[in-house]
Short mmCIF file of C-alpha atoms in Angstrom, two decimals:
data_model
loop_
_atom_site.label_atom_id
_atom_site.label_comp_id
_atom_site.label_asym_id
_atom_site.label_seq_id
_atom_site.Cartn_x
_atom_site.Cartn_y
_atom_site.Cartn_z
CA MET V 282 -88.91 126.05 -105.05
CA THR V 283 -90.59 127.44 -108.21
CA THR V 284 -91.72 125.03 -110.90
CA SER V 285 -91.03 126.31 -114.34
CA LEU V 286 -93.60 126.29 -117.15
CA GLN V 287 -91.31 123.95 -118.98
CA GLU V 288 -91.39 121.38 -116.12
CA LEU V 289 -95.10 121.71 -115.85
CA LEU V 290 -95.60 120.84 -119.51
CA VAL V 291 -93.41 117.79 -119.36
CA GLY V 292 -95.81 116.28 -116.69
CA TRP V 293 -98.88 117.46 -118.42
CA ILE V 294 -98.53 116.86 -122.09
CA THR V 295 -98.10 113.05 -121.98
CA GLY V 296 -101.70 112.83 -120.61
CA GLN V 297 -103.33 114.65 -123.53
CA ARG V 298 -105.20 112.61 -126.07
CA TRP V 299 -103.48 114.53 -128.90
CA PHE V 300 -99.99 113.75 -127.73
CA ALA V 301 -98.41 111.47 -130.22
CA GLY V 302 -95.70 110.00 -128.04
CA LYS V 303 -97.65 107.91 -125.59
CA GLY V 304 -95.76 105.15 -123.92
CA ARG V 305 -92.30 106.58 -124.73
CA ALA V 306 -90.21 108.71 -122.33
CA ILE V 307 -89.66 112.47 -123.00
CA ASP V 308 -85.96 113.05 -123.38
CA ASP V 309 -86.44 116.87 -123.80
CA LEU V 310 -89.20 119.49 -123.90
CA ALA V 311 -88.25 122.98 -125.24
CA VAL V 312 -90.59 125.95 -125.25
CA ASP V 313 -89.99 127.40 -128.74
CA THR V 314 -92.23 130.49 -128.64
CA LEU V 315 -94.46 132.28 -126.15
CA THR V 316 -96.68 134.85 -127.80
CA GLU V 317 -98.91 136.95 -125.60
CA LEU V 318 -102.34 137.62 -127.21
CA ASP V 319 -104.12 138.98 -124.19
CA PRO V 320 -102.37 140.35 -121.15
CA GLY V 321 -103.75 140.60 -117.56
CA ASP V 322 -105.82 138.18 -115.75
CA PRO V 323 -106.93 136.12 -117.46
CA ALA V 324 -104.07 136.06 -119.93
CA LEU V 325 -103.96 134.23 -123.28
CA VAL V 326 -100.48 133.06 -124.42
CA HIS V 327 -99.88 131.08 -127.55
CA ALA V 328 -97.18 128.47 -127.04
CA LEU V 329 -95.15 126.26 -129.49
CA VAL V 330 -93.18 123.54 -127.77
CA SER V 331 -90.99 120.81 -129.13
CA VAL V 332 -90.78 117.40 -127.60
CA ARG V 333 -87.90 115.05 -128.22
CA GLN V 334 -88.31 111.33 -127.79
CA GLY V 335 -85.46 109.36 -128.94
CA GLU V 336 -84.57 110.42 -132.55
CA ARG V 337 -88.09 111.95 -133.11
CA THR V 338 -88.97 115.60 -132.28
CA THR V 339 -92.55 116.75 -132.60
CA GLN V 340 -93.69 120.37 -132.18
CA TYR V 341 -97.03 120.96 -130.50
CA GLN V 342 -99.36 123.95 -130.28
CA ILE V 343 -100.82 124.85 -126.81
CA PRO V 344 -103.08 127.89 -126.16
CA LEU V 345 -102.16 128.79 -122.59
CA GLY V 346 -104.57 130.46 -120.14
CA LEU V 347 -103.02 132.18 -117.08
CA ARG V 348 -105.10 133.21 -114.01
CA ALA V 349 -104.31 133.90 -110.45
CA GLN V 350 -107.24 131.59 -109.48
CA VAL V 351 -108.70 128.96 -111.77
CA PRO V 352 -112.58 128.49 -111.50
CA ASP V 353 -113.99 125.11 -110.89
CA ARG V 354 -115.21 124.90 -114.60
CA LEU V 355 -111.48 124.96 -115.73
CA LYS V 356 -109.83 122.79 -113.18
CA HIS V 357 -110.12 119.66 -115.42
CA VAL V 358 -107.59 121.45 -117.78
CA LEU V 359 -105.25 122.83 -115.20
CA ILE V 360 -101.53 122.38 -116.06
CA GLY V 361 -100.15 123.77 -112.78
CA SER V 362 -98.77 126.91 -111.01
CA CYS V 363 -96.00 128.80 -112.27
CA ASP V 364 -94.29 132.26 -112.37
CA TRP V 365 -95.37 134.53 -115.15
CA GLN V 366 -94.03 137.98 -115.63
CA GLY V 367 -93.24 138.26 -111.83
CA ARG V 368 -96.59 136.82 -110.62
CA ARG V 369 -97.62 133.44 -109.47
CA MET V 370 -100.20 132.31 -111.93
CA CYS V 371 -102.09 129.01 -112.65
CA ALA V 372 -101.56 127.75 -116.30
CA TYR V 373 -104.28 125.75 -118.05
CA ASP V 374 -105.35 124.73 -121.49
CA ALA V 375 -107.15 127.89 -122.85
CA ALA V 376 -108.95 125.97 -125.60
CA HIS V 377 -111.50 125.23 -122.97
CA ASP V 378 -111.94 128.95 -121.80
CA ALA V 379 -114.67 130.71 -123.81
CA SER V 380 -113.72 134.02 -122.30
CA LEU V 381 -110.22 133.73 -124.05
CA THR V 382 -111.13 131.81 -127.25
CA SER V 383 -113.09 134.85 -128.37
CA ARG V 384 -109.75 136.51 -129.00
CA LEU V 385 -109.17 134.03 -131.83
CA LEU V 386 -112.41 135.03 -133.46
CA ASN V 387 -111.51 138.70 -133.10
CA GLY V 388 -108.08 138.08 -134.41
CA MET V 389 -109.34 136.52 -137.61
CA ASP V 390 -111.98 139.15 -138.19
CA SER V 391 -109.41 142.06 -137.73
CA GLU V 392 -106.56 140.05 -139.40
CA LEU V 393 -104.37 140.58 -136.38
CA ARG V 394 -100.63 140.02 -136.56
CA VAL V 395 -98.57 139.56 -133.28
CA ARG V 396 -94.91 138.85 -133.87
CA ARG V 397 -94.79 135.55 -135.96
CA LEU V 398 -98.51 134.85 -135.50
CA GLY V 399 -100.92 135.91 -138.27
CA PHE V 400 -104.69 135.76 -138.20
CA HIS V 401 -106.54 135.87 -141.55
CA ARG V 402 -110.10 136.11 -142.69
CA VAL V 403 -111.21 134.52 -146.02
CA PRO V 404 -111.78 137.43 -148.47
CA GLY V 405 -115.50 138.15 -148.93
CA THR V 406 -116.55 136.68 -145.52
CA SER V 407 -117.51 138.26 -142.19
CA ILE V 408 -117.13 136.82 -138.80
CA ASP V 409 -119.58 137.20 -135.98
CA THR V 410 -117.22 137.68 -133.01
CA SER V 411 -120.03 137.46 -130.39
CA GLN V 412 -120.18 133.69 -130.64
CA ARG V 413 -118.80 131.71 -127.64
CA SER V 414 -116.94 128.40 -128.01
CA LEU V 415 -117.28 124.86 -126.74
CA VAL V 416 -114.72 122.13 -127.26
CA LEU V 417 -115.57 118.97 -129.08
CA THR V 418 -114.39 115.95 -127.05
CA ALA V 419 -114.30 113.24 -129.82
CA GLU V 420 -111.10 114.17 -131.66
CA GLN V 421 -107.80 112.47 -131.01
CA SER V 422 -105.12 114.46 -132.87
CA ASN V 423 -106.59 117.98 -133.08
CA THR V 424 -108.86 120.10 -130.82
CA SER V 425 -111.97 121.65 -132.50
CA LEU V 426 -113.97 124.60 -131.08
CA VAL V 427 -117.46 125.18 -132.00
CA TYR V 428 -118.55 128.78 -131.91
CA GLY V 429 -122.33 128.84 -131.23
CA ASP V 430 -123.93 127.01 -134.31
CA MET V 431 -121.91 129.05 -136.82
CA TYR V 432 -118.26 128.12 -136.95
CA ILE V 433 -115.89 125.20 -136.18
CA LEU V 434 -112.26 126.09 -135.63
CA LYS V 435 -109.77 123.23 -135.88
CA LEU V 436 -106.63 123.66 -133.90
CA PHE V 437 -103.78 121.46 -135.15
CA ARG V 438 -102.05 120.23 -132.05
CA GLN V 439 -99.15 118.59 -133.86
CA ILE V 440 -97.56 121.22 -136.04
CA THR V 441 -95.97 120.34 -139.44
CA PRO V 442 -94.06 123.28 -141.13
CA GLY V 443 -95.88 124.45 -144.18
CA ILE V 444 -99.36 125.21 -145.44
CA ASN V 445 -101.79 122.45 -144.45
CA PRO V 446 -103.38 120.72 -147.61
CA GLU V 447 -106.76 121.18 -146.09
CA LEU V 448 -106.49 124.94 -146.16
CA GLU V 449 -105.40 124.84 -149.81
CA VAL V 450 -108.15 122.49 -150.86
CA ILE V 451 -111.13 124.03 -149.08
CA THR V 452 -110.24 127.58 -150.04
CA ALA V 453 -109.82 126.48 -153.66
CA LEU V 454 -112.98 124.46 -153.91
CA ALA V 455 -115.19 126.97 -152.00
CA GLY V 456 -113.80 129.77 -154.27
CA ALA V 457 -114.88 127.62 -157.23
CA GLY V 458 -118.45 127.22 -155.76
CA SER V 459 -118.22 123.64 -154.66
CA ALA V 460 -121.29 122.39 -152.90
CA HIS V 461 -119.30 119.65 -151.13
CA VAL V 462 -117.06 121.62 -148.74
CA ALA V 463 -118.01 123.62 -145.59
CA ARG V 464 -117.46 127.24 -146.27
CA PRO V 465 -114.04 128.53 -144.89
CA TYR V 466 -114.06 131.73 -142.79
CA GLY V 467 -110.40 132.09 -141.55
CA TRP V 468 -107.19 130.55 -140.45
CA ILE V 469 -104.31 131.17 -138.06
CA GLU V 470 -100.68 130.61 -139.18
CA ALA V 471 -97.15 131.12 -137.83
CA GLU V 472 -93.89 132.15 -139.65
CA LEU V 473 -91.52 129.28 -138.67
CA ASP V 474 -88.12 129.21 -140.19
CA GLY V 475 -89.28 131.57 -142.91
CA GLU V 476 -92.19 129.30 -143.89
CA ALA V 477 -95.89 130.09 -143.41
CA THR V 478 -97.20 127.20 -141.24
CA THR V 479 -100.94 126.52 -140.71
CA LEU V 480 -102.00 126.35 -136.97
CA ALA V 481 -105.83 126.48 -137.34
CA ILE V 482 -108.65 126.52 -139.81
CA MET V 483 -112.20 127.86 -139.17
CA GLN V 484 -115.13 126.67 -141.43
CA GLU V 485 -118.85 126.68 -141.37
CA TYR V 486 -120.21 124.51 -138.58
CA LEU V 487 -122.69 121.98 -140.12
CA SER V 488 -125.04 122.11 -137.17
CA ASN V 489 -127.95 120.29 -139.08
CA ALA V 490 -125.81 117.60 -140.61
CA ASN V 491 -125.37 113.85 -139.84
CA GLU V 492 -122.06 111.98 -140.01
CA GLY V 493 -121.92 109.30 -142.74
CA TRP V 494 -120.51 106.56 -140.42
CA THR V 495 -123.31 107.16 -137.81
CA MET V 496 -125.99 106.98 -140.69
CA ALA V 497 -124.44 103.77 -142.07
CA LEU V 498 -124.34 102.10 -138.65
CA THR V 499 -127.94 102.90 -138.04
CA SER V 500 -128.77 101.36 -141.38
CA VAL V 501 -126.77 98.17 -140.45
CA ARG V 502 -128.48 97.85 -137.03
CA ASP V 503 -131.89 98.13 -138.67
CA LEU V 504 -131.02 95.31 -141.10
CA TYR V 505 -129.65 93.11 -138.29
CA ALA V 506 -132.97 93.64 -136.48
CA THR V 507 -135.18 92.56 -139.31
CA ALA V 508 -136.30 88.99 -139.89
CA GLN V 509 -133.92 86.74 -141.56
CA GLY V 510 -134.72 86.44 -145.29
CA THR V 511 -135.85 90.14 -145.51
CA PRO V 512 -133.89 91.78 -148.42
CA ALA V 513 -131.67 94.70 -147.51
CA GLU V 514 -133.72 97.00 -149.73
CA ASP V 515 -136.87 96.15 -147.75
CA ALA V 516 -135.43 96.74 -144.33
CA GLY V 517 -135.90 99.98 -142.59
CA GLY V 518 -133.11 102.55 -142.96
CA ASP V 519 -131.77 101.21 -146.28
CA PHE V 520 -128.62 103.26 -147.00
CA ALA V 521 -128.16 102.43 -150.72
CA ALA V 522 -129.80 105.68 -151.99
CA GLU V 523 -127.43 107.63 -149.80
CA ALA V 524 -124.49 105.66 -150.90
CA PHE V 525 -125.29 106.40 -154.54
CA ARG V 526 -125.46 110.16 -153.71
CA LEU V 527 -122.20 109.84 -151.81
CA GLY V 528 -120.63 108.30 -154.90
CA THR V 529 -122.00 111.18 -157.04
CA ALA V 530 -120.60 113.75 -154.55
CA THR V 531 -117.22 111.93 -154.55
CA ALA V 532 -116.97 112.11 -158.34
CA GLU V 533 -118.00 115.83 -158.33
CA VAL V 534 -115.23 116.59 -155.75
CA HIS V 535 -112.62 114.69 -157.74
CA ALA V 536 -113.57 116.65 -160.89
CA GLU V 537 -113.40 119.88 -158.94
CA LEU V 538 -109.89 118.99 -157.52
CA ALA V 539 -108.65 118.11 -161.03
CA GLU V 540 -109.84 121.49 -162.21
CA ALA V 541 -108.36 123.52 -159.28
CA PHE V 542 -104.99 121.76 -159.13
CA PRO V 543 -102.33 120.22 -161.37
CA THR V 544 -102.82 116.71 -162.74
CA GLY V 545 -100.52 114.08 -164.19
CA VAL V 546 -100.08 110.45 -165.00
CA ILE V 547 -98.23 107.40 -163.67
CA GLU V 548 -96.30 105.62 -166.27
CA PRO V 549 -96.06 101.78 -166.46
CA PRO V 550 -92.55 101.71 -164.92
CA GLU V 551 -93.76 103.56 -161.91
CA ILE V 552 -96.79 101.26 -161.65
CA LYS V 553 -94.40 98.37 -161.39
CA ARG V 554 -92.41 100.03 -158.69
CA MET V 555 -95.66 100.80 -156.83
CA THR V 556 -96.60 97.08 -157.15
CA GLU V 557 -93.27 96.10 -155.56
CA ARG V 558 -94.00 98.40 -152.58
CA PHE V 559 -97.33 96.68 -152.19
CA ARG V 560 -95.74 93.27 -152.26
CA ARG V 561 -93.09 94.23 -149.67
CA ARG V 562 -95.78 95.62 -147.34
CA LEU V 563 -97.71 92.34 -147.72
CA GLU V 564 -94.64 90.21 -146.97
CA LYS V 565 -93.95 92.21 -143.79
CA ALA V 566 -97.55 91.91 -142.72
CA VAL V 567 -97.63 88.11 -143.13
CA VAL V 568 -94.57 87.82 -140.82
CA GLU V 569 -96.25 90.03 -138.24
CA VAL V 570 -99.79 88.54 -138.54
CA PRO V 571 -99.57 84.88 -139.41
CA ALA V 572 -103.42 84.66 -139.85
CA LEU V 573 -102.89 86.58 -143.08
CA ALA V 574 -100.67 83.89 -144.65
CA GLY V 575 -103.53 81.75 -145.86
CA HIS V 576 -105.17 84.66 -147.65
CA ALA V 577 -102.04 86.38 -149.07
CA HIS V 578 -102.30 84.67 -152.44
CA VAL V 579 -105.39 86.72 -153.25
CA ALA V 580 -103.44 89.98 -152.90
CA TYR V 581 -100.39 88.63 -154.73
CA GLU V 582 -102.59 87.69 -157.71
CA ALA V 583 -104.18 91.24 -157.71
CA PHE V 584 -100.73 92.83 -157.54
CA ASP V 585 -99.52 90.62 -160.35
CA ARG V 586 -102.39 91.91 -162.54
CA LEU V 587 -101.54 95.49 -161.48
CA ALA V 588 -97.90 95.03 -162.59
CA ASP V 589 -99.05 93.91 -166.04
CA LEU V 590 -100.87 97.22 -166.79
CA ASP V 591 -99.28 98.80 -169.82
CA GLN V 592 -101.20 102.13 -169.84
CA GLU V 593 -100.89 105.39 -167.83
CA ILE V 594 -102.87 105.99 -164.72
CA PRO V 595 -104.20 109.42 -164.23
CA VAL V 596 -103.29 111.19 -160.98
CA GLN V 597 -104.41 114.46 -159.30
CA ARG V 598 -104.97 115.91 -155.87
CA VAL V 599 -107.20 113.65 -153.76
CA HIS V 600 -108.65 113.57 -150.23
CA GLY V 601 -106.04 110.94 -149.11
CA ASP V 602 -107.97 109.56 -146.02
CA TYR V 603 -111.39 108.96 -147.25
CA HIS V 604 -114.04 107.08 -145.26
CA LEU V 605 -117.49 107.46 -143.85
CA GLY V 606 -116.24 109.40 -140.85
CA GLN V 607 -115.10 112.04 -143.18
CA VAL V 608 -118.45 112.88 -144.81
CA MET V 609 -121.59 114.68 -143.46
CA ARG V 610 -125.01 114.61 -144.87
CA THR V 611 -126.66 118.07 -144.82
CA PRO V 612 -130.24 118.58 -145.82
CA ALA V 613 -128.92 119.48 -149.24
CA ASP V 614 -126.00 117.20 -150.04
CA TRP V 615 -122.98 115.24 -148.87
CA VAL V 616 -120.15 117.51 -147.59
CA VAL V 617 -116.66 116.21 -147.33
CA LEU V 618 -114.31 117.07 -144.36
CA ASP V 619 -110.75 116.91 -143.31
CA PHE V 620 -108.72 117.26 -146.58
CA GLU V 621 -105.53 116.88 -144.48
CA GLY V 622 -104.44 113.64 -146.09
CA GLU V 623 -103.23 110.57 -144.28
CA PRO V 624 -102.31 111.50 -140.64
CA GLY V 625 -98.64 111.33 -139.67
CA GLN V 626 -97.36 111.63 -143.26
CA PRO V 627 -95.08 114.51 -144.39
CA LEU V 628 -96.92 117.49 -146.07
CA ALA V 629 -95.16 116.83 -149.32
CA ASP V 630 -96.62 113.32 -149.40
CA ARG V 631 -100.09 114.54 -148.50
CA ARG V 632 -99.93 117.10 -151.17
CA ALA V 633 -98.58 114.67 -153.82
CA LEU V 634 -100.70 113.68 -156.79
CA ASP V 635 -102.42 110.33 -156.49
CA SER V 636 -105.17 108.35 -158.18
CA PRO V 637 -108.69 109.27 -157.19
CA LEU V 638 -109.25 105.56 -156.93
CA ARG V 639 -107.36 105.59 -153.65
CA ASP V 640 -110.29 107.54 -152.18
CA VAL V 641 -112.77 105.23 -153.80
CA ALA V 642 -110.92 102.12 -152.24
CA GLY V 643 -110.98 103.88 -148.89
CA MET V 644 -114.70 104.43 -148.97
CA LEU V 645 -115.30 100.86 -150.14
CA ARG V 646 -113.31 99.57 -147.18
CA SER V 647 -115.29 101.86 -144.96
CA PHE V 648 -118.48 100.11 -146.09
CA GLU V 649 -117.00 96.80 -145.15
CA TYR V 650 -116.20 98.19 -141.62
CA ALA V 651 -119.67 99.56 -141.21
CA ALA V 652 -121.31 96.29 -142.18
CA ARG V 653 -119.02 93.98 -139.96
CA HIS V 654 -117.63 95.81 -136.87
CA LEU V 655 -120.96 95.32 -134.98
CA LEU V 656 -120.34 91.51 -135.28
CA ALA V 657 -117.23 91.63 -133.05
CA GLY V 658 -118.40 89.90 -129.96
CA HIS V 659 -122.01 89.66 -131.18
CA PRO V 660 -123.73 86.52 -129.89
CA ARG V 661 -125.36 86.03 -133.36
CA ALA V 662 -122.25 86.85 -135.44
CA ASP V 663 -122.20 83.70 -137.43
CA SER V 664 -125.92 83.97 -138.45
CA LEU V 665 -125.53 87.67 -139.20
CA GLU V 666 -122.50 87.32 -141.37
CA ARG V 667 -124.51 86.96 -144.56
CA ARG V 668 -126.47 90.05 -143.70
CA ALA V 669 -123.30 91.94 -143.33
CA GLN V 670 -122.13 90.72 -146.68
CA GLU V 671 -125.41 91.71 -148.29
CA TRP V 672 -125.39 95.25 -146.75
CA ALA V 673 -121.76 95.87 -147.81
CA ALA V 674 -122.26 94.51 -151.39
CA ARG V 675 -125.47 96.55 -151.83
CA ASN V 676 -123.88 99.79 -150.65
CA ARG V 677 -120.55 99.34 -152.32
CA ALA V 678 -122.38 98.74 -155.67
CA ALA V 679 -124.59 101.82 -155.14
CA PHE V 680 -121.58 103.98 -154.29
CA LEU V 681 -119.61 102.85 -157.37
CA ALA V 682 -122.70 103.39 -159.61
CA GLY V 683 -123.13 106.93 -158.32
CA TYR V 684 -119.42 107.57 -158.86
CA SER V 685 -119.27 106.17 -162.36
CA GLU V 686 -122.60 107.81 -163.52
CA THR V 687 -121.18 111.19 -162.54
CA GLY V 688 -118.03 110.90 -164.57
CA GLY V 689 -115.81 108.97 -162.02
CA ARG V 690 -113.55 106.69 -164.00
CA ILE V 691 -113.76 102.97 -163.23
CA ARG V 692 -113.44 100.93 -166.35
CA GLY V 693 -110.97 98.41 -167.83
CA GLN V 694 -107.57 98.70 -166.07
CA ASP V 695 -109.18 101.03 -163.50
CA ALA V 696 -110.90 98.03 -161.92
CA VAL V 697 -107.55 96.16 -161.67
CA PHE V 698 -105.95 99.13 -160.00
CA LEU V 699 -108.94 99.67 -157.66
CA ARG V 700 -108.80 96.06 -156.54
CA ALA V 701 -105.08 96.26 -155.71
CA LEU V 702 -105.60 99.54 -153.83
CA GLU V 703 -108.39 97.88 -151.85
CA LEU V 704 -106.24 95.01 -150.85
CA THR V 705 -103.12 96.96 -149.93
CA LYS V 706 -105.42 98.98 -147.64
CA ALA V 707 -106.78 95.84 -146.17
CA VAL V 708 -103.18 94.69 -145.56
CA TYR V 709 -102.59 97.95 -143.56
CA GLU V 710 -105.71 97.25 -141.64
CA VAL V 711 -104.78 93.66 -140.77
CA VAL V 712 -101.63 94.83 -139.11
CA TYR V 713 -103.40 97.71 -137.32
CA GLU V 714 -106.19 95.41 -135.94
CA ALA V 715 -103.81 92.77 -134.86
CA ARG V 716 -101.85 95.44 -132.90
CA ASN V 717 -104.78 97.40 -131.47
CA ARG V 718 -108.13 95.49 -131.78
CA PRO V 719 -107.67 91.74 -132.32
CA SER V 720 -111.35 91.16 -132.17
CA TRP V 721 -111.79 93.25 -135.33
CA LEU V 722 -109.17 91.18 -137.22
CA PRO V 723 -111.80 89.30 -139.16
CA ILE V 724 -113.09 92.55 -140.80
CA PRO V 725 -109.96 93.16 -142.88
CA LEU V 726 -109.37 89.46 -143.44
CA SER V 727 -112.74 89.21 -145.07
CA ALA V 728 -111.41 91.36 -147.95
CA PHE V 729 -109.32 88.49 -149.17
CA SER V 730 -112.10 86.09 -149.75
#
């Protein structure tokens, strides 16, 4: 009995880290498109499949490799054996096959079009098609291919119809000469229901850069290892100077976004409606996580102050999911990554205008996580708590100073709004940690002190 490609994918897709429906049964899987990019053996076929689970249907992108025999180096990504064009072939995830992923480079360089698939090169750039790819293994929702030390291609596994906000932002900012985005080189898109839909984006690979989160954790570990009573500024690996530079870079990116895209304002009536949404979210969180109840008054008071604002709040395009894991320190400056917006939200929401203070609040919460997450299960957690507070306060202040001194607006009513944004972010974190990492729950709860 022959197993169809569709049947193989049903059994395989649930085990992939980028599959969004883990823990729920698949009601149906439909193969929407199969586009052959390279015939023969091995063959490269681009697949779009739709998975229905209850009332939710999610579309996924799968680059399929097909070989008569799969070599040992690819057996870990084997999907199974099926009939393909009258031959018995082994299907596998071609993202891991450098002999096939070179076709993606060639396609962007030559601006190939195959049926509904379009490959594009950013004007004014050239692509070295001799580079071979390796898959980065750390990502959860996408798959990134690094070509030599030159390019990184992000394949979006979950497909949302429309142009991805990240493509819009990085091409606009790079075109304006921003020093804070990795240079874009190309992208891949599909025409789905008459709408151009982003499938992949390729940028400069920052091979000599360090991730902000990793740098911050190194600084925290250094502080924890120093003698009690040693000020944070005297501990090895002090991060405050970098936090200041990051604040400067953040303000510059916000200014560049305001220049490149439309801006607007939120009127006081909308501020009040926003405040009500914050309150409802808090009420639901208290029901789900009783440990929050004793702290909720802090948030309610902040939300009351927000509701009393009687002036407009400026809004613009923002990052939308800003934290230390989204920034890289190159030898020259800080570079911001992943302008996709908040994962799982509709594209219209991710593209919507918002206050740049939302990004600021996200980074401030990230400093708190960097300072405290090492305390979970630490034998000296109680004695190190003050050190964590000191590190977070020092780096938050440095970041805000860099942001403000470079034109980022935090004054008067902005401080009220920023505090409310921080606390509503912490409310979300409380629920997330209670569901997924209970030992981390003290981190967001500390925001209400």
